[in-house]
Amino acid sequence: MTQEKYILMKRSKFLFAIIFVLCVYSCKSQKKENPKTLGSTNFDIEKISFKEDITTLFGKNKYYKTSIKDSNAYDIAFNYIVSKKENQNIRISLGNIDLSTYKYDFKISKDNKIIGISTSFVSKENMRDKIIQNIDDQFKKNRVNINQLYKDPAVYRWEAPDKIIHFTYSSFEGDHIYNISVVNKNFSCDTFPLEQVFVGEDICLKKYTKK
């Protein structure tokens, strides 16, 4: 092999390596993020940033707004419940698990900040491991071990820098009961009554504790 051919081959390999790296980077940069407005493009609750503009997020979709009150009957936040019957085009997921047909609602503060989003549903299918795997795919390093004081519900939790994902699972007479909440970490149990916003979920870990 002549020196010129050797140099040409080295340059070709170097050029191929650059193209490969650029392709990988391009694929990663094109990873789909959540749409600004709920609609036919999927909204993954794992990817919620809490910076979404409420007016833009709901757009022209129909929803029900209900108040969340504290123990003194004062409004502390609101539920924005999207009507699935009236907005059949909306797609909501947890990773690759479609949640569109289930109940889900956004928790909004009085100054229009997103406190979190919750979904709860009952299924004949045992999806516990599938749900955990979907969350672990992105947040495994953020998983927190919980002292399981009770068999039902079982509690699973992930604490990322910007959010808490809180998942509870129980079963009863062949039904599997799921509740998943994604909570904005800017709202702390020490300064905001999260347990009254996420009723029955022990978001503040008063019954359950971290290991």
Tab-separated table of C-alpha atoms in Angstrom:
chain	number	residue	atom	x	y	z
A	1	MET	CA	0.000	0.000	0.000
A	2	THR	CA	1.421	3.385	-0.978
A	3	GLN	CA	1.667	6.199	1.520
A	4	GLU	CA	-0.901	8.233	-0.427
A	5	LYS	CA	-3.485	5.403	-0.219
A	6	TYR	CA	-2.745	4.965	3.487
A	7	ILE	CA	-3.303	8.679	4.152
A	8	LEU	CA	-6.517	8.607	2.069
A	9	MET	CA	-7.813	5.603	4.029
A	10	LYS	CA	-7.060	7.300	7.361
A	11	ARG	CA	-8.875	10.436	6.228
A	12	SER	CA	-11.886	8.368	5.100
A	13	LYS	CA	-12.089	6.624	8.466
A	14	PHE	CA	-11.799	9.957	10.269
A	15	LEU	CA	-14.542	11.477	8.098
A	16	PHE	CA	-16.793	8.460	8.715
A	17	ALA	CA	-16.266	8.802	12.464
A	18	ILE	CA	-17.263	12.487	12.348
A	19	ILE	CA	-20.404	11.716	10.326
A	20	PHE	CA	-21.370	8.936	12.767
A	21	VAL	CA	-20.990	11.230	15.790
A	22	LEU	CA	-23.033	13.965	14.111
A	23	CYS	CA	-25.790	11.483	13.248
A	24	VAL	CA	-25.988	10.231	16.832
A	25	TYR	CA	-26.085	13.795	18.149
A	26	SER	CA	-28.755	14.729	15.625
A	27	CYS	CA	-30.928	11.764	16.620
A	28	LYS	CA	-30.661	12.674	20.292
A	29	SER	CA	-31.377	16.338	19.634
A	30	GLN	CA	-34.490	15.369	17.689
A	31	LYS	CA	-35.900	13.411	20.619
A	32	LYS	CA	-39.467	14.636	20.858
A	33	GLU	CA	-40.369	16.886	23.756
A	34	ASN	CA	-43.845	17.639	24.989
A	35	PRO	CA	-46.107	19.827	22.858
A	36	LYS	CA	-46.935	23.301	24.133
A	37	THR	CA	-50.655	22.567	23.757
A	38	LEU	CA	-52.460	19.347	24.637
A	39	GLY	CA	-53.612	17.599	21.481
A	40	SER	CA	-52.897	14.796	19.047
A	41	THR	CA	-49.149	14.996	19.728
A	42	ASN	CA	-48.380	12.936	22.821
A	43	PHE	CA	-47.798	14.646	26.179
A	44	ASP	CA	-45.556	12.510	28.414
A	45	ILE	CA	-46.128	13.335	32.084
A	46	GLU	CA	-42.553	12.248	32.881
A	47	LYS	CA	-41.323	15.141	30.737
A	48	ILE	CA	-43.453	17.854	32.330
A	49	SER	CA	-41.231	20.877	33.023
A	50	PHE	CA	-43.673	22.894	35.185
A	51	LYS	CA	-42.780	25.896	33.042
A	52	GLU	CA	-45.698	25.288	30.726
A	53	ASP	CA	-48.013	28.240	30.189
A	54	ILE	CA	-51.469	27.205	31.407
A	55	THR	CA	-53.417	29.141	28.777
A	56	THR	CA	-51.276	27.718	25.983
A	57	LEU	CA	-51.258	24.204	27.459
A	58	PHE	CA	-55.029	23.821	27.512
A	59	GLY	CA	-55.645	25.918	24.419
A	60	LYS	CA	-59.173	25.410	23.093
A	61	ASN	CA	-59.584	22.057	24.827
A	62	LYS	CA	-62.516	21.647	27.181
A	63	TYR	CA	-61.774	21.056	30.854
A	64	TYR	CA	-63.408	21.276	34.261
A	65	LYS	CA	-61.936	23.481	36.955
A	66	THR	CA	-62.565	22.567	40.586
A	67	SER	CA	-61.181	24.192	43.712
A	68	ILE	CA	-58.880	22.522	46.231
A	69	LYS	CA	-59.472	23.820	49.743
A	70	ASP	CA	-57.484	23.678	52.945
A	71	SER	CA	-58.825	22.677	56.355
A	72	ASN	CA	-60.273	26.170	56.770
A	73	ALA	CA	-62.191	25.942	53.492
A	74	TYR	CA	-59.921	28.452	51.721
A	75	ASP	CA	-58.933	27.850	48.112
A	76	ILE	CA	-55.287	26.818	47.908
A	77	ALA	CA	-55.163	25.424	44.365
A	78	PHE	CA	-57.297	24.105	41.511
A	79	ASN	CA	-57.830	20.869	39.625
A	80	TYR	CA	-57.928	21.210	35.861
A	81	ILE	CA	-59.660	18.026	34.740
A	82	VAL	CA	-59.590	17.403	31.008
A	83	SER	CA	-62.790	15.932	29.634
A	84	LYS	CA	-61.819	12.833	27.677
A	85	LYS	CA	-65.247	12.600	26.032
A	86	GLU	CA	-65.025	16.141	24.690
A	87	ASN	CA	-61.325	16.010	23.782
A	88	GLN	CA	-60.816	12.618	22.196
A	89	ASN	CA	-57.747	13.800	20.287
A	90	ILE	CA	-55.674	14.426	23.430
A	91	ARG	CA	-52.895	11.917	24.067
A	92	ILE	CA	-51.305	11.549	27.514
A	93	SER	CA	-48.684	8.957	28.426
A	94	LEU	CA	-46.237	7.802	31.064
A	95	GLY	CA	-43.237	6.892	28.952
A	96	ASN	CA	-44.704	4.481	26.404
A	97	ILE	CA	-47.799	3.656	28.490
A	98	ASP	CA	-50.876	5.346	27.047
A	99	LEU	CA	-52.943	7.040	29.769
A	100	SER	CA	-55.316	8.893	27.459
A	101	THR	CA	-58.398	6.891	28.406
A	102	TYR	CA	-57.853	7.214	32.155
A	103	LYS	CA	-58.624	9.988	34.609
A	104	TYR	CA	-55.908	12.599	34.910
A	105	ASP	CA	-55.861	16.128	36.221
A	106	PHE	CA	-53.446	18.999	36.508
A	107	LYS	CA	-52.925	20.663	39.886
A	108	ILE	CA	-52.603	24.427	39.435
A	109	SER	CA	-51.713	27.019	42.071
A	110	LYS	CA	-53.661	30.234	42.546
A	111	ASP	CA	-50.975	32.110	40.607
A	112	ASN	CA	-51.209	29.667	37.666
A	113	LYS	CA	-48.109	27.612	38.448
A	114	ILE	CA	-48.229	23.860	37.826
A	115	ILE	CA	-47.972	22.012	41.133
A	116	GLY	CA	-48.196	18.627	39.459
A	117	ILE	CA	-50.272	16.166	37.523
A	118	SER	CA	-52.038	13.040	38.781
A	119	THR	CA	-53.615	10.054	37.155
A	120	SER	CA	-55.548	7.264	38.823
A	121	PHE	CA	-57.173	4.220	37.287
A	122	VAL	CA	-58.286	0.647	37.879
A	123	SER	CA	-57.414	-2.194	35.524
A	124	LYS	CA	-57.741	-5.947	35.356
A	125	GLU	CA	-54.176	-5.979	34.043
A	126	ASN	CA	-51.259	-6.021	36.462
A	127	MET	CA	-49.167	-3.141	35.094
A	128	ARG	CA	-47.098	-2.479	38.204
A	129	ASP	CA	-43.774	-3.750	36.860
A	130	LYS	CA	-44.377	-2.096	33.497
A	131	ILE	CA	-45.035	1.261	35.145
A	132	ILE	CA	-41.945	0.971	37.349
A	133	GLN	CA	-39.805	0.052	34.350
A	134	ASN	CA	-41.089	3.031	32.355
A	135	ILE	CA	-40.143	5.397	35.151
A	136	ASP	CA	-36.821	3.635	35.790
A	137	ASP	CA	-35.912	4.026	32.118
A	138	GLN	CA	-35.422	7.733	32.762
A	139	PHE	CA	-35.182	8.120	36.535
A	140	LYS	CA	-33.611	4.938	37.902
A	141	LYS	CA	-30.748	6.852	39.531
A	142	ASN	CA	-33.344	9.020	41.305
A	143	ARG	CA	-35.277	6.125	42.828
A	144	VAL	CA	-35.812	6.318	46.584
A	145	ASN	CA	-36.253	3.188	48.700
A	146	ILE	CA	-39.332	3.296	50.894
A	147	ASN	CA	-40.051	1.396	54.091
A	148	GLN	CA	-43.145	-0.560	53.069
A	149	LEU	CA	-45.169	-0.522	56.261
A	150	TYR	CA	-48.286	-1.749	54.491
A	151	LYS	CA	-48.856	-4.300	51.740
A	152	ASP	CA	-51.627	-2.214	50.193
A	153	PRO	CA	-50.895	0.250	48.888
A	154	ALA	CA	-47.273	-0.293	47.962
A	155	VAL	CA	-45.407	2.987	47.466
A	156	TYR	CA	-42.680	3.720	44.912
A	157	ARG	CA	-40.902	7.037	44.603
A	158	TRP	CA	-38.343	8.855	42.467
A	159	GLU	CA	-36.846	12.234	43.419
A	160	ALA	CA	-35.209	14.061	40.509
A	161	PRO	CA	-33.740	17.576	40.885
A	162	ASP	CA	-36.913	19.216	39.535
A	163	LYS	CA	-39.673	16.712	40.294
A	164	ILE	CA	-40.965	13.887	42.454
A	165	ILE	CA	-42.695	10.909	40.880
A	166	HIS	CA	-44.896	9.128	43.384
A	167	PHE	CA	-46.539	5.829	42.433
A	168	THR	CA	-48.868	3.744	44.568
A	169	TYR	CA	-50.225	0.313	43.703
A	170	SER	CA	-52.773	-1.922	45.372
A	171	SER	CA	-55.052	-4.790	44.384
A	172	PHE	CA	-58.520	-5.818	45.472
A	173	GLU	CA	-60.648	-8.755	44.305
A	174	GLY	CA	-58.904	-9.028	40.946
A	175	ASP	CA	-58.684	-5.282	40.298
A	176	HIS	CA	-55.362	-3.447	40.152
A	177	ILE	CA	-55.463	0.120	41.435
A	178	TYR	CA	-52.901	2.674	40.313
A	179	ASN	CA	-52.147	6.250	41.267
A	180	ILE	CA	-49.271	8.189	39.738
A	181	SER	CA	-48.379	11.771	40.570
A	182	VAL	CA	-45.603	13.976	39.215
A	183	VAL	CA	-44.928	16.837	41.620
A	184	ASN	CA	-43.109	20.115	41.080
A	185	LYS	CA	-40.217	20.260	43.566
A	186	ASN	CA	-40.633	24.016	43.853
A	187	PHE	CA	-43.606	23.187	46.080
A	188	SER	CA	-42.343	21.794	49.364
A	189	CYS	CA	-44.281	19.975	52.060
A	190	ASP	CA	-42.673	22.353	54.543
A	191	THR	CA	-44.184	25.440	52.942
A	192	PHE	CA	-47.228	24.208	51.022
A	193	PRO	CA	-50.026	21.771	51.968
A	194	LEU	CA	-49.259	19.212	49.277
A	195	GLU	CA	-51.066	16.468	51.174
A	196	GLN	CA	-54.310	18.408	50.664
A	197	VAL	CA	-53.609	18.824	46.962
A	198	PHE	CA	-52.718	15.166	46.416
A	199	VAL	CA	-55.325	13.639	48.704
A	200	GLY	CA	-54.670	10.122	49.986
A	201	GLU	CA	-51.260	9.718	48.303
A	202	ASP	CA	-48.951	10.459	51.252
A	203	ILE	CA	-46.853	12.739	49.062
A	204	CYS	CA	-45.149	14.097	52.189
A	205	LEU	CA	-44.369	10.582	53.467
A	206	LYS	CA	-46.100	10.900	56.821
A	207	LYS	CA	-47.081	7.225	56.995
A	208	TYR	CA	-44.249	5.857	54.885
A	209	THR	CA	-40.600	6.778	55.349
A	210	LYS	CA	-37.440	6.628	53.263
A	211	LYS	CA	-34.940	3.896	54.050
